[in-house]
Coordinates of C-alpha atoms in Angstrom, one line a residue:
Chain A
M1 CA -14.1 -37.3 16.6
N2 CA -13.5 -34.1 17.9
Q3 CA -16.4 -32.0 19.2
A4 CA -14.6 -28.8 19.3
N5 CA -13.8 -28.5 15.6
L6 CA -17.4 -29.3 14.4
S7 CA -18.9 -25.9 13.6
T8 CA -22.4 -27.0 14.2
P9 CA -23.5 -29.5 16.9
V10 CA -24.5 -32.7 15.4
A11 CA -28.2 -33.5 16.2
N12 CA -27.7 -37.1 16.6
P13 CA -24.1 -38.0 17.5
R14 CA -24.7 -41.8 16.9
R15 CA -26.1 -40.9 13.3
G16 CA -22.8 -38.5 12.9
S17 CA -20.3 -41.0 13.8
L18 CA -21.9 -43.6 11.6
Q19 CA -21.6 -41.0 8.6
R20 CA -18.0 -40.3 9.7
T21 CA -17.4 -44.1 9.8
L22 CA -18.7 -44.6 6.4
L23 CA -16.8 -41.7 4.9
T24 CA -13.5 -43.0 6.3
V25 CA -14.1 -46.5 4.7
A26 CA -14.9 -44.8 1.5
L27 CA -11.8 -42.8 1.4
I28 CA -9.6 -45.6 2.3
L29 CA -11.3 -47.6 -0.4
L30 CA -10.6 -44.6 -2.8
A31 CA -7.1 -44.4 -1.7
C32 CA -6.4 -48.0 -2.2
L33 CA -8.0 -47.7 -5.8
A34 CA -6.1 -44.7 -6.6
P35 CA -3.0 -46.0 -8.2
T36 CA -4.9 -47.8 -10.9
V37 CA -6.1 -44.3 -12.1
L38 CA -3.3 -41.9 -10.9
Y39 CA 0.6 -42.0 -11.1
P40 CA 1.5 -43.8 -7.8
T41 CA 4.8 -41.9 -7.2
F42 CA 2.6 -38.6 -7.4
L43 CA 0.2 -40.0 -4.8
M44 CA 3.2 -41.1 -2.5
K45 CA 4.4 -37.7 -2.7
G46 CA 1.0 -36.4 -1.8
L47 CA 0.8 -39.0 1.3
C48 CA 4.4 -37.9 2.4
F49 CA 3.2 -34.3 2.3
A50 CA 0.1 -35.2 4.2
L51 CA 1.9 -36.6 6.9
F52 CA 4.2 -33.8 7.2
A53 CA 1.4 -31.4 7.4
M54 CA -0.5 -33.5 9.9
A55 CA 2.6 -33.4 12.0
F56 CA 2.8 -29.6 11.7
N57 CA -0.9 -29.3 12.4
L58 CA -0.5 -30.8 15.6
L59 CA 1.7 -27.6 16.8
I60 CA -0.2 -24.8 14.7
G61 CA -3.7 -26.3 15.2
Y62 CA -3.8 -27.8 18.5
V63 CA -1.2 -25.8 20.6
G64 CA -1.0 -22.6 18.7
L65 CA 2.7 -22.8 18.1
L66 CA 4.0 -21.7 14.5
S67 CA 7.2 -23.6 14.0
F68 CA 8.9 -22.3 10.9
G69 CA 11.7 -24.8 11.1
H70 CA 10.1 -28.0 10.4
A71 CA 12.1 -28.8 7.4
A72 CA 15.0 -29.6 9.7
F73 CA 13.0 -32.8 11.0
F74 CA 11.7 -33.7 7.8
G75 CA 15.1 -33.3 6.1
A76 CA 17.6 -34.7 8.6
A77 CA 15.2 -38.0 8.7
A78 CA 15.5 -37.9 4.9
Y79 CA 19.5 -37.8 5.2
I80 CA 19.4 -40.5 8.1
V81 CA 17.2 -42.9 6.4
G82 CA 19.3 -42.4 3.3
H83 CA 22.5 -43.2 5.1
A84 CA 21.3 -46.1 7.0
L85 CA 20.1 -47.8 3.9
K86 CA 22.7 -46.9 1.4
V87 CA 26.0 -46.9 3.6
W88 CA 25.0 -49.1 6.7
G89 CA 22.8 -51.5 4.3
L90 CA 20.2 -51.7 7.1
P91 CA 16.8 -53.3 6.7
V92 CA 14.2 -50.8 5.5
E93 CA 12.0 -51.0 8.7
L94 CA 15.0 -50.5 11.1
A95 CA 16.0 -47.3 9.0
L96 CA 12.7 -45.9 9.2
V97 CA 12.7 -46.3 13.1
I98 CA 16.0 -44.7 13.4
A99 CA 15.2 -41.8 11.2
T100 CA 12.1 -41.0 13.1
L101 CA 13.3 -41.3 16.4
S102 CA 16.4 -39.3 15.5
S103 CA 14.0 -36.4 14.1
A104 CA 12.0 -36.9 17.4
F105 CA 15.3 -36.4 19.6
L106 CA 16.1 -33.3 17.4
G107 CA 12.7 -32.0 18.1
T108 CA 13.0 -32.2 21.8
I109 CA 16.2 -30.0 21.6
V110 CA 14.8 -27.7 19.2
G111 CA 11.7 -27.6 21.1
W112 CA 13.1 -27.2 24.6
L113 CA 15.0 -24.2 23.2
A114 CA 12.2 -22.4 21.4
I115 CA 9.0 -23.1 23.8
R116 CA 10.5 -20.5 26.2
R117 CA 9.4 -17.9 23.6
Q118 CA 6.1 -17.1 22.0
G119 CA 4.8 -16.1 18.7
I120 CA 6.9 -14.8 16.3
Y121 CA 10.1 -15.0 18.5
F122 CA 9.1 -19.0 18.6
A123 CA 8.9 -18.9 14.9
M124 CA 12.2 -17.3 14.6
I125 CA 14.1 -19.6 17.0
T126 CA 12.9 -22.6 15.2
L127 CA 13.7 -21.2 11.9
A128 CA 17.5 -20.3 13.1
L129 CA 17.9 -23.7 14.5
S130 CA 16.7 -25.2 11.2
Q131 CA 19.1 -23.3 9.3
V132 CA 21.9 -24.7 11.6
V133 CA 20.7 -28.2 10.3
Y134 CA 20.7 -26.9 6.6
F135 CA 24.3 -26.0 7.0
V136 CA 25.2 -29.1 8.6
A137 CA 23.7 -31.1 5.7
L138 CA 25.4 -28.7 3.4
Q139 CA 28.9 -29.2 5.0
A140 CA 29.0 -32.7 6.2
P141 CA 31.0 -35.5 4.2
Q142 CA 28.1 -38.0 4.7
T143 CA 25.3 -35.7 3.1
G144 CA 26.9 -35.4 -0.4
G145 CA 26.6 -31.6 -0.2
E146 CA 25.1 -30.1 -3.3
D147 CA 24.3 -33.6 -4.8
G148 CA 22.6 -35.0 -1.8
L149 CA 22.3 -38.5 -1.3
Q150 CA 21.5 -40.3 -4.5
A151 CA 20.1 -43.9 -5.6
I152 CA 19.0 -44.7 -2.1
P153 CA 18.2 -48.3 -2.4
R154 CA 14.4 -49.0 -1.3
G155 CA 15.2 -52.4 0.0
Y156 CA 12.5 -55.2 1.1
L157 CA 10.1 -54.7 3.9
F158 CA 10.6 -57.4 6.6
G159 CA 12.8 -59.0 4.1
L160 CA 9.5 -60.0 1.9
F161 CA 8.0 -57.2 0.1
D162 CA 10.1 -55.7 -2.7
L163 CA 9.7 -51.9 -2.4
S164 CA 11.3 -51.3 -5.8
D165 CA 8.0 -52.1 -7.1
S166 CA 6.0 -48.8 -7.0
M167 CA 2.7 -50.4 -6.4
V168 CA 3.9 -52.4 -3.4
L169 CA 5.8 -49.2 -2.1
Y170 CA 2.5 -47.4 -2.4
Y171 CA 0.4 -49.6 0.0
V172 CA 3.2 -49.7 2.4
V173 CA 3.2 -45.7 2.5
L174 CA -0.4 -45.7 2.6
A175 CA -0.5 -48.1 5.4
I176 CA 2.0 -46.0 7.5
F177 CA 0.2 -42.9 6.6
L178 CA -3.2 -44.2 7.8
A179 CA -1.5 -45.7 10.9
C180 CA -0.3 -41.9 11.6
F181 CA -3.6 -40.6 10.7
F182 CA -5.7 -42.4 13.2
M183 CA -2.8 -42.0 15.9
M184 CA -3.1 -38.1 15.3
Q185 CA -6.8 -38.5 15.8
R186 CA -6.2 -40.3 18.9
I187 CA -3.5 -37.8 20.2
V188 CA -5.8 -34.8 19.7
S189 CA -8.7 -36.5 21.3
S190 CA -6.8 -37.9 24.3
P191 CA -6.6 -36.4 27.8
F192 CA -3.3 -34.7 26.5
G193 CA -4.8 -33.3 23.4
E194 CA -7.4 -31.7 25.6
V195 CA -4.9 -29.9 27.5
L196 CA -3.2 -29.0 24.3
R197 CA -6.1 -27.2 23.2
A198 CA -6.6 -25.5 26.6
I199 CA -3.1 -24.2 26.6
R200 CA -3.9 -23.1 22.9
D201 CA -7.0 -21.4 23.9
N202 CA -5.6 -19.8 27.2
E203 CA -2.1 -20.2 28.5
P204 CA -2.2 -18.4 31.7
R205 CA -5.4 -19.9 32.6
A206 CA -3.9 -23.3 32.1
V207 CA -1.0 -22.4 34.3
S208 CA -3.5 -21.2 37.0
L209 CA -5.1 -24.6 37.0
G210 CA -1.7 -26.1 37.7
Y211 CA -0.4 -27.6 34.2
Q212 CA 3.0 -27.2 33.4
V213 CA 2.4 -26.0 30.2
D214 CA 5.9 -26.3 29.0
H215 CA 6.0 -29.9 29.3
Y216 CA 3.0 -30.3 27.2
K217 CA 4.5 -28.1 24.6
L218 CA 7.5 -29.9 24.5
L219 CA 5.9 -33.5 24.3
A220 CA 3.6 -32.0 21.3
F221 CA 6.8 -30.7 19.5
T222 CA 8.8 -33.9 20.0
L223 CA 5.8 -35.7 18.5
S224 CA 5.3 -33.5 15.6
A225 CA 9.1 -33.6 15.1
G226 CA 9.0 -37.3 14.9
L227 CA 6.2 -37.6 12.6
S228 CA 7.7 -35.0 10.2
G229 CA 11.0 -37.1 10.4
L230 CA 8.8 -40.3 9.2
A231 CA 7.3 -38.1 6.5
G232 CA 10.7 -37.0 5.2
A233 CA 12.2 -40.8 5.5
L234 CA 9.4 -41.9 3.3
K235 CA 9.6 -39.4 0.9
A236 CA 13.4 -40.2 0.6
I237 CA 12.5 -43.8 0.0
V238 CA 10.0 -43.0 -2.6
F239 CA 12.2 -40.4 -4.6
Q240 CA 15.4 -42.6 -3.6
I241 CA 17.3 -39.2 -2.9
A242 CA 17.6 -36.9 0.1
S243 CA 18.7 -33.6 -1.0
L244 CA 19.5 -30.0 0.4
S245 CA 15.8 -28.9 -0.7
D246 CA 14.4 -31.2 1.8
V247 CA 16.1 -29.3 4.8
H248 CA 15.8 -25.8 3.3
W249 CA 13.6 -23.3 4.6
H250 CA 11.4 -23.2 1.5
A251 CA 10.2 -26.7 2.9
S252 CA 9.3 -25.2 6.3
G253 CA 7.3 -22.6 4.4
E254 CA 5.7 -25.0 2.2
V255 CA 4.4 -27.0 5.0
V256 CA 2.8 -23.8 6.4
L257 CA 1.1 -23.0 3.1
M258 CA -0.2 -26.6 3.0
T259 CA -1.8 -26.6 6.3
L260 CA -3.1 -23.2 5.9
L261 CA -4.5 -24.2 2.4
G262 CA -6.3 -27.3 3.8
G263 CA -7.5 -25.9 7.0
I264 CA -5.9 -25.5 10.5
G265 CA -6.8 -27.6 13.3
T266 CA -8.9 -29.9 11.4
A267 CA -8.4 -33.7 10.9
M268 CA -8.8 -33.7 7.1
G269 CA -7.2 -30.2 6.5
P270 CA -3.6 -31.1 6.3
V271 CA -4.3 -34.0 3.8
V272 CA -6.4 -32.0 1.5
G273 CA -3.9 -29.2 1.6
A274 CA -1.0 -31.4 1.0
F275 CA -2.5 -33.2 -2.1
T276 CA -3.6 -29.8 -3.6
Y277 CA -0.4 -28.4 -3.1
A278 CA 1.3 -31.5 -4.7
A279 CA -1.4 -31.2 -7.5
L280 CA -0.7 -27.5 -8.0
Q281 CA 3.1 -28.2 -8.4
N282 CA 2.6 -31.3 -10.7
Y283 CA -0.1 -30.1 -13.0
L284 CA 1.1 -26.6 -13.4
A285 CA 4.7 -27.8 -14.1
P286 CA 4.4 -26.9 -17.7
F287 CA 3.9 -23.4 -16.8
G288 CA 7.6 -23.3 -15.8
S289 CA 8.3 -20.3 -13.2
W290 CA 4.8 -19.1 -13.3
V291 CA 3.9 -22.1 -11.0
F292 CA 5.2 -19.8 -8.4
I293 CA 2.9 -16.9 -9.3
I294 CA -0.1 -19.1 -9.6
Q295 CA 0.6 -20.6 -6.3
G296 CA 1.0 -17.3 -4.7
V297 CA -2.6 -16.0 -6.1
V298 CA -3.9 -19.3 -4.7
F299 CA -2.7 -18.6 -1.3
V300 CA -3.4 -15.0 -1.4
L301 CA -7.1 -16.0 -2.3
C302 CA -7.2 -18.8 0.5
V303 CA -6.4 -16.2 3.1
L304 CA -8.5 -13.4 1.9
V305 CA -11.6 -15.7 1.0
F306 CA -11.6 -18.9 3.2
R307 CA -9.5 -18.3 6.2
D308 CA -10.4 -21.8 7.7
G309 CA -9.1 -23.3 4.5
I310 CA -10.7 -25.7 2.0
V311 CA -12.0 -27.9 4.7
G312 CA -13.5 -25.1 6.4
L313 CA -14.9 -23.9 3.1
L314 CA -16.6 -27.3 2.4
G315 CA -18.0 -27.4 5.9
R316 CA -19.6 -24.1 5.3
I317 CA -21.1 -25.1 2.0
R318 CA -22.3 -28.3 3.7
N319 CA -24.0 -26.5 6.5
R320 CA -25.8 -24.0 4.1
I321 CA -27.2 -26.9 2.1
G322 CA -28.2 -28.6 5.2
F323 CA -30.1 -25.8 6.5
N324 CA -32.2 -24.8 3.4
Chain B
M1 CA 0.5 -17.1 62.2
S2 CA -2.2 -20.0 62.1
D3 CA -5.0 -17.5 62.6
Y4 CA -4.5 -16.5 58.9
I5 CA -4.8 -18.5 55.8
L6 CA -2.7 -15.9 54.0
E7 CA -0.2 -13.4 55.4
T8 CA 2.4 -11.1 53.7
Q9 CA 5.0 -9.2 55.4
G10 CA 6.7 -6.1 53.7
L11 CA 5.5 -7.3 50.3
G12 CA 6.9 -4.8 47.7
K13 CA 7.3 -4.7 43.8
A14 CA 9.4 -2.1 42.0
F15 CA 9.2 -1.8 38.0
G16 CA 12.5 0.0 37.3
G17 CA 12.5 2.8 39.9
F18 CA 8.7 3.0 40.6
M19 CA 7.4 1.4 43.6
A20 CA 4.0 -0.4 42.2
V21 CA 3.6 -1.8 45.8
K22 CA 5.4 -1.1 49.0
D23 CA 5.5 -2.9 52.4
V24 CA 2.1 -4.5 52.0
A25 CA 1.3 -6.6 55.1
L26 CA -2.2 -8.5 54.5
K27 CA -3.7 -10.8 57.0
V28 CA -6.4 -12.8 55.6
R29 CA -8.4 -14.9 57.9
P30 CA -10.0 -18.4 56.6
N31 CA -13.6 -18.7 55.6
T32 CA -14.0 -15.0 54.9
V33 CA -14.4 -12.6 51.8
H34 CA -11.3 -10.2 51.9
A35 CA -11.8 -7.5 49.2
L36 CA -8.9 -5.3 48.0
I37 CA -10.0 -2.0 46.6
G38 CA -8.5 1.4 45.9
P39 CA -8.3 3.9 43.2
N40 CA -6.9 3.4 39.8
G41 CA -3.3 2.6 39.9
A42 CA -3.4 1.7 43.6
G43 CA -1.4 -1.5 42.9
K44 CA -4.5 -3.9 43.3
T45 CA -3.7 -6.0 40.4
T46 CA 0.0 -5.9 41.3
V47 CA -0.5 -7.4 44.7
F48 CA -2.7 -9.9 43.2
N49 CA -0.2 -10.9 40.7
L50 CA 2.4 -11.1 43.3
L51 CA -0.1 -13.3 45.7
T52 CA -0.6 -15.9 42.7
K53 CA 3.0 -15.9 41.8
F54 CA 2.5 -14.5 38.3
M55 CA 4.8 -11.8 39.2
P56 CA 8.1 -12.3 41.5
P57 CA 8.0 -9.8 44.3
T58 CA 11.2 -7.6 44.9
S59 CA 10.9 -7.6 48.6
G60 CA 8.9 -9.4 51.3
H61 CA 7.2 -12.7 52.1
I62 CA 4.1 -14.3 51.4
Y63 CA 2.6 -17.1 53.8
F64 CA 0.2 -19.4 52.8
K65 CA -1.2 -21.6 55.7
G66 CA 2.0 -20.7 57.6
K67 CA 4.2 -22.1 54.8
E68 CA 6.3 -19.6 52.9
I69 CA 5.6 -19.6 49.2
T70 CA 7.5 -16.4 48.2
Q71 CA 9.8 -18.4 45.9
M72 CA 7.2 -20.8 44.4
T73 CA 5.8 -20.8 40.8
P74 CA 2.4 -20.3 39.9
V75 CA 1.9 -24.0 39.2
Q76 CA 3.1 -25.0 42.4
V77 CA 0.9 -22.5 44.4
A78 CA -2.2 -23.5 42.2
R79 CA -1.3 -27.2 43.2
L80 CA -1.1 -26.1 46.9
G81 CA -4.9 -24.7 46.8
L82 CA -4.3 -21.1 45.9
V83 CA -6.3 -20.7 42.6
R84 CA -6.9 -17.5 40.6
S85 CA -9.2 -16.0 38.2
F86 CA -8.6 -13.4 35.6
Q87 CA -9.9 -10.0 35.0
I88 CA -10.7 -10.6 31.6
S89 CA -12.7 -14.0 31.8
A90 CA -10.5 -16.8 31.1
V91 CA -12.3 -19.8 29.8
F92 CA -10.8 -22.2 27.0
S93 CA -13.0 -20.7 24.3
G94 CA -12.5 -23.7 21.8
L95 CA -13.7 -26.1 24.2
T96 CA -17.2 -27.0 25.4
V97 CA -18.5 -26.0 28.8
F98 CA -17.9 -29.7 29.8
E99 CA -14.6 -29.8 28.3
N100 CA -13.6 -26.8 30.2
L101 CA -14.5 -28.6 33.4
R102 CA -12.8 -31.9 32.4
V103 CA -9.5 -30.0 31.8
A104 CA -9.6 -28.6 35.3
L105 CA -10.7 -31.8 36.8
A106 CA -8.3 -34.1 34.9
R107 CA -5.0 -32.9 36.2
P108 CA -4.7 -34.7 39.3
L109 CA -5.7 -38.1 37.7
G110 CA -2.2 -38.0 36.1
L111 CA -3.3 -39.0 32.7
S112 CA -2.7 -35.8 31.0
F113 CA 0.6 -36.8 29.3
K114 CA -1.2 -40.1 27.9
F115 CA -1.5 -39.1 24.3
W116 CA -2.4 -42.8 23.4
R117 CA -5.5 -43.0 26.0
S118 CA -8.9 -42.2 24.9
L119 CA -10.8 -39.4 26.5
D120 CA -13.1 -42.1 28.3
S121 CA -10.3 -42.6 30.4
L122 CA -11.4 -39.4 32.1
K123 CA -15.0 -40.6 32.8
S124 CA -14.6 -40.7 36.5
T125 CA -14.6 -37.0 36.4
D126 CA -18.0 -36.6 34.6
A127 CA -20.2 -36.7 37.7
R128 CA -18.2 -34.0 39.4
A129 CA -18.0 -31.7 36.1
N130 CA -21.8 -32.1 36.0
E131 CA -22.3 -31.1 39.5
L132 CA -20.1 -28.1 39.0
I133 CA -22.0 -27.0 35.8
E134 CA -25.2 -27.2 37.6
A135 CA -24.0 -25.4 40.6
V136 CA -23.4 -22.3 38.3
G137 CA -26.7 -22.8 36.4
L138 CA -25.1 -23.7 32.9
T139 CA -26.6 -27.3 32.7
E140 CA -28.4 -26.3 29.4
F141 CA -25.2 -24.9 28.0
R142 CA -22.9 -28.0 28.9
D143 CA -22.1 -28.8 25.4
T144 CA -21.7 -25.3 23.8
R145 CA -18.5 -23.9 23.1
A146 CA -17.2 -21.5 25.6
A147 CA -16.6 -18.8 22.8
D148 CA -20.4 -19.0 22.1
L149 CA -21.4 -18.2 25.8
A150 CA -22.7 -14.8 26.9
Y151 CA -20.3 -12.8 28.7
G152 CA -22.0 -13.4 32.2
R153 CA -21.9 -17.2 31.6
K154 CA -18.4 -17.2 30.7
R155 CA -17.9 -15.8 34.2
A156 CA -19.7 -18.4 35.7
L157 CA -17.8 -21.1 33.8
E158 CA -14.8 -19.5 34.9
L159 CA -15.9 -19.6 38.5
A160 CA -16.9 -23.2 38.2
T161 CA -13.6 -24.1 36.8
T162 CA -11.9 -22.5 39.6
L163 CA -13.9 -24.5 42.0
A164 CA -13.3 -27.8 40.3
L165 CA -9.6 -27.4 41.8
D166 CA -11.3 -27.5 45.2
P167 CA -8.9 -24.7 46.2
E168 CA -8.9 -23.3 49.7
L169 CA -8.1 -20.0 48.8
V170 CA -9.8 -18.2 45.7
L171 CA -8.6 -15.2 44.1
L172 CA -10.9 -13.3 42.0
D173 CA -9.8 -10.5 39.7
E174 CA -12.6 -8.1 39.3
P175 CA -15.2 -11.1 39.2
M176 CA -18.0 -8.2 38.3
A177 CA -16.2 -6.6 35.5
G178 CA -18.3 -5.9 32.5
L179 CA -21.4 -7.7 34.0
G180 CA -24.9 -6.5 33.8
Q181 CA -27.0 -6.1 37.1
E182 CA -28.8 -9.7 36.8
D183 CA -25.5 -11.5 36.4
I184 CA -23.8 -9.6 39.3
A185 CA -26.6 -10.9 41.6
G186 CA -26.2 -14.4 40.4
I187 CA -22.4 -14.3 40.7
S188 CA -22.7 -12.7 44.1
K189 CA -24.7 -15.4 45.3
L190 CA -22.1 -17.9 44.1
I191 CA -19.3 -16.0 45.8
Q192 CA -21.3 -15.8 49.0
A193 CA -21.9 -19.6 48.9
L194 CA -18.0 -20.2 48.9
K195 CA -17.5 -18.7 52.2
A196 CA -18.7 -22.0 53.6
D197 CA -15.6 -24.0 53.2
R198 CA -13.3 -21.6 51.4
T199 CA -11.7 -18.1 51.5
V200 CA -11.9 -15.5 49.0
I201 CA -9.7 -12.6 48.3
M202 CA -11.2 -10.4 45.4
V203 CA -10.1 -7.1 43.6
E204 CA -13.4 -5.2 42.9
H205 CA -14.4 -1.8 41.7
N206 CA -18.2 -2.3 42.2
L207 CA -18.3 -1.0 45.8
S208 CA -22.0 -2.1 46.4
V209 CA -20.7 -5.8 45.7
V210 CA -17.8 -5.1 48.0
A211 CA -20.2 -3.7 50.8
D212 CA -22.4 -6.8 50.5
L213 CA -19.9 -9.5 50.2
S214 CA -16.8 -8.6 52.2
D215 CA -16.0 -9.4 55.6
T216 CA -12.7 -7.3 55.7
I217 CA -11.8 -4.6 53.1
T218 CA -8.3 -3.5 52.7
V219 CA -8.0 0.0 50.8
L220 CA -4.7 0.4 48.7
Q221 CA -3.3 3.7 47.7
R222 CA -0.4 4.2 45.7
G223 CA 0.9 0.8 46.6
E224 CA 0.4 1.0 50.2
I225 CA -2.4 0.1 52.5
L226 CA -4.4 3.0 53.5
A227 CA -7.1 1.4 55.6
E228 CA -8.3 -1.8 56.6
G229 CA -11.7 -3.0 58.3
D230 CA -15.2 -3.9 57.6
Y231 CA -17.2 -1.9 55.3
A232 CA -18.8 0.7 57.9
S233 CA -15.4 1.5 59.4
V234 CA -13.6 1.7 56.0
S235 CA -16.1 3.7 54.3
S236 CA -16.3 6.4 56.9
D237 CA -12.4 6.6 57.1
K238 CA -11.7 10.2 56.2
R239 CA -8.5 9.3 54.3
V240 CA -10.4 6.7 52.1
I241 CA -13.0 9.2 51.0
E242 CA -10.0 11.6 50.3
A243 CA -8.3 8.8 48.3
Y244 CA -11.4 8.2 46.2
L245 CA -12.3 11.9 45.6
G246 CA -9.0 13.3 45.0
G247 CA -6.1 14.9 47.1
D248 CA -7.5 18.4 47.4
Y249 CA -10.7 17.4 48.9
E250 CA -10.0 19.2 52.2

């Protein structure tokens, strides 16, 4: 889909795209069958993280902006969806839309302030503004402070599908995730996406070609914040809780790590990274606090040995096999 | 004023107390190659950045086609038809040669915010992109990532992207920097060909290139215009020889 990110030119583009289609279909089938083998809640957690990492990847991978405040959009949407379902009693689809749009709006404000700076200063501004959101969540009476919003009702999708059944919810989350995944592929391979990559590669040159780069960055930031919000809202529905950990800067760090681990600027990287991260968290849980040490070692190895992430590593292995 | 495509009056730029450029009055005739030369630190690149609005001047005025552009932004002047290149070859390294040109050609189509459209919507630019790629001799590298191009080819690509905007005035910042002899010949030919329907202002260190290409040469020293004229008159100017060989020449 994305020519620029293929490490080797595909000899026959038609065969390449056929392979890609088959692979996509196979992965979707696998995702549909997965809850018969694996715990659906774990899978849904993975999908929510994957959506979050994908949204984050739009900025870091395609515009070259490192946001260190994405938890604000993830967490704010979690609270908003929780409040909309629990207090206002809105239908779940409407609550999701409101939460997503609210995060996108918040993203426009944060982005508008942050894109005036570059590099570490950009990251610091996003961190500072996300801390503001964190303290609002801590102090506001609606958020439940340290307790968070608990026992959020899952409700019925379109009044028909009972989401309290985890299997039903899983397929809803999967459908939303897939829609967002394909939307993201379209975004990065649209005329807009091409300008984003141009800005990432050489911002002054993009200016000299007559592009108002700030407008493109702001739109990318808004889209990324909105999708992060959708991820947070889904997570709140899955776990039926919105808590301070969703807006904490740890969550901002986690999404950076997931994306790095999977592979920046690739379609599958954030998905692979998110599931790897969720698996580490789940299956290493018996080790208690050692989880953090093990995670740390994994990330150090990732940065030292395969900088282009798991997806990049797999691509290199495939190329080597292909050439021999 | 209409005799000149670009004119400056009393152009100056101070960095703190240091006047990098002072009282520069440039007059550039259309359809010529106008070179800015001078020893290191003469203020060539600063003048260049002032003209393209990448830096705001501290004093003076800049007119493009008789219209004052002193207060405009780089994006605005680029859209008016005054397009610059960069000293370090400026290409979009993650994009292919073809995609580099498509980005340059796509802006006037007004599709570049439409994140829901496919790239097929830019098909109308394909023919022009291929034409420009051919003009700079990169046809066989059409689908190569710009990062993987040899340096000379990157410069050719940059020139093609600049031309994609169909600028009336092209500003080249050291187009020959870092190039080998054979590449210089190729790029020289491209610049020569530009003169037919465009104006070129270039900063260049390679004096034989300047001699071959330029119609007018402005020599800068310590931020001021030292001499101006064609190559023959400038190269025999005693002050210019002095500036290049050092103050204690006499």
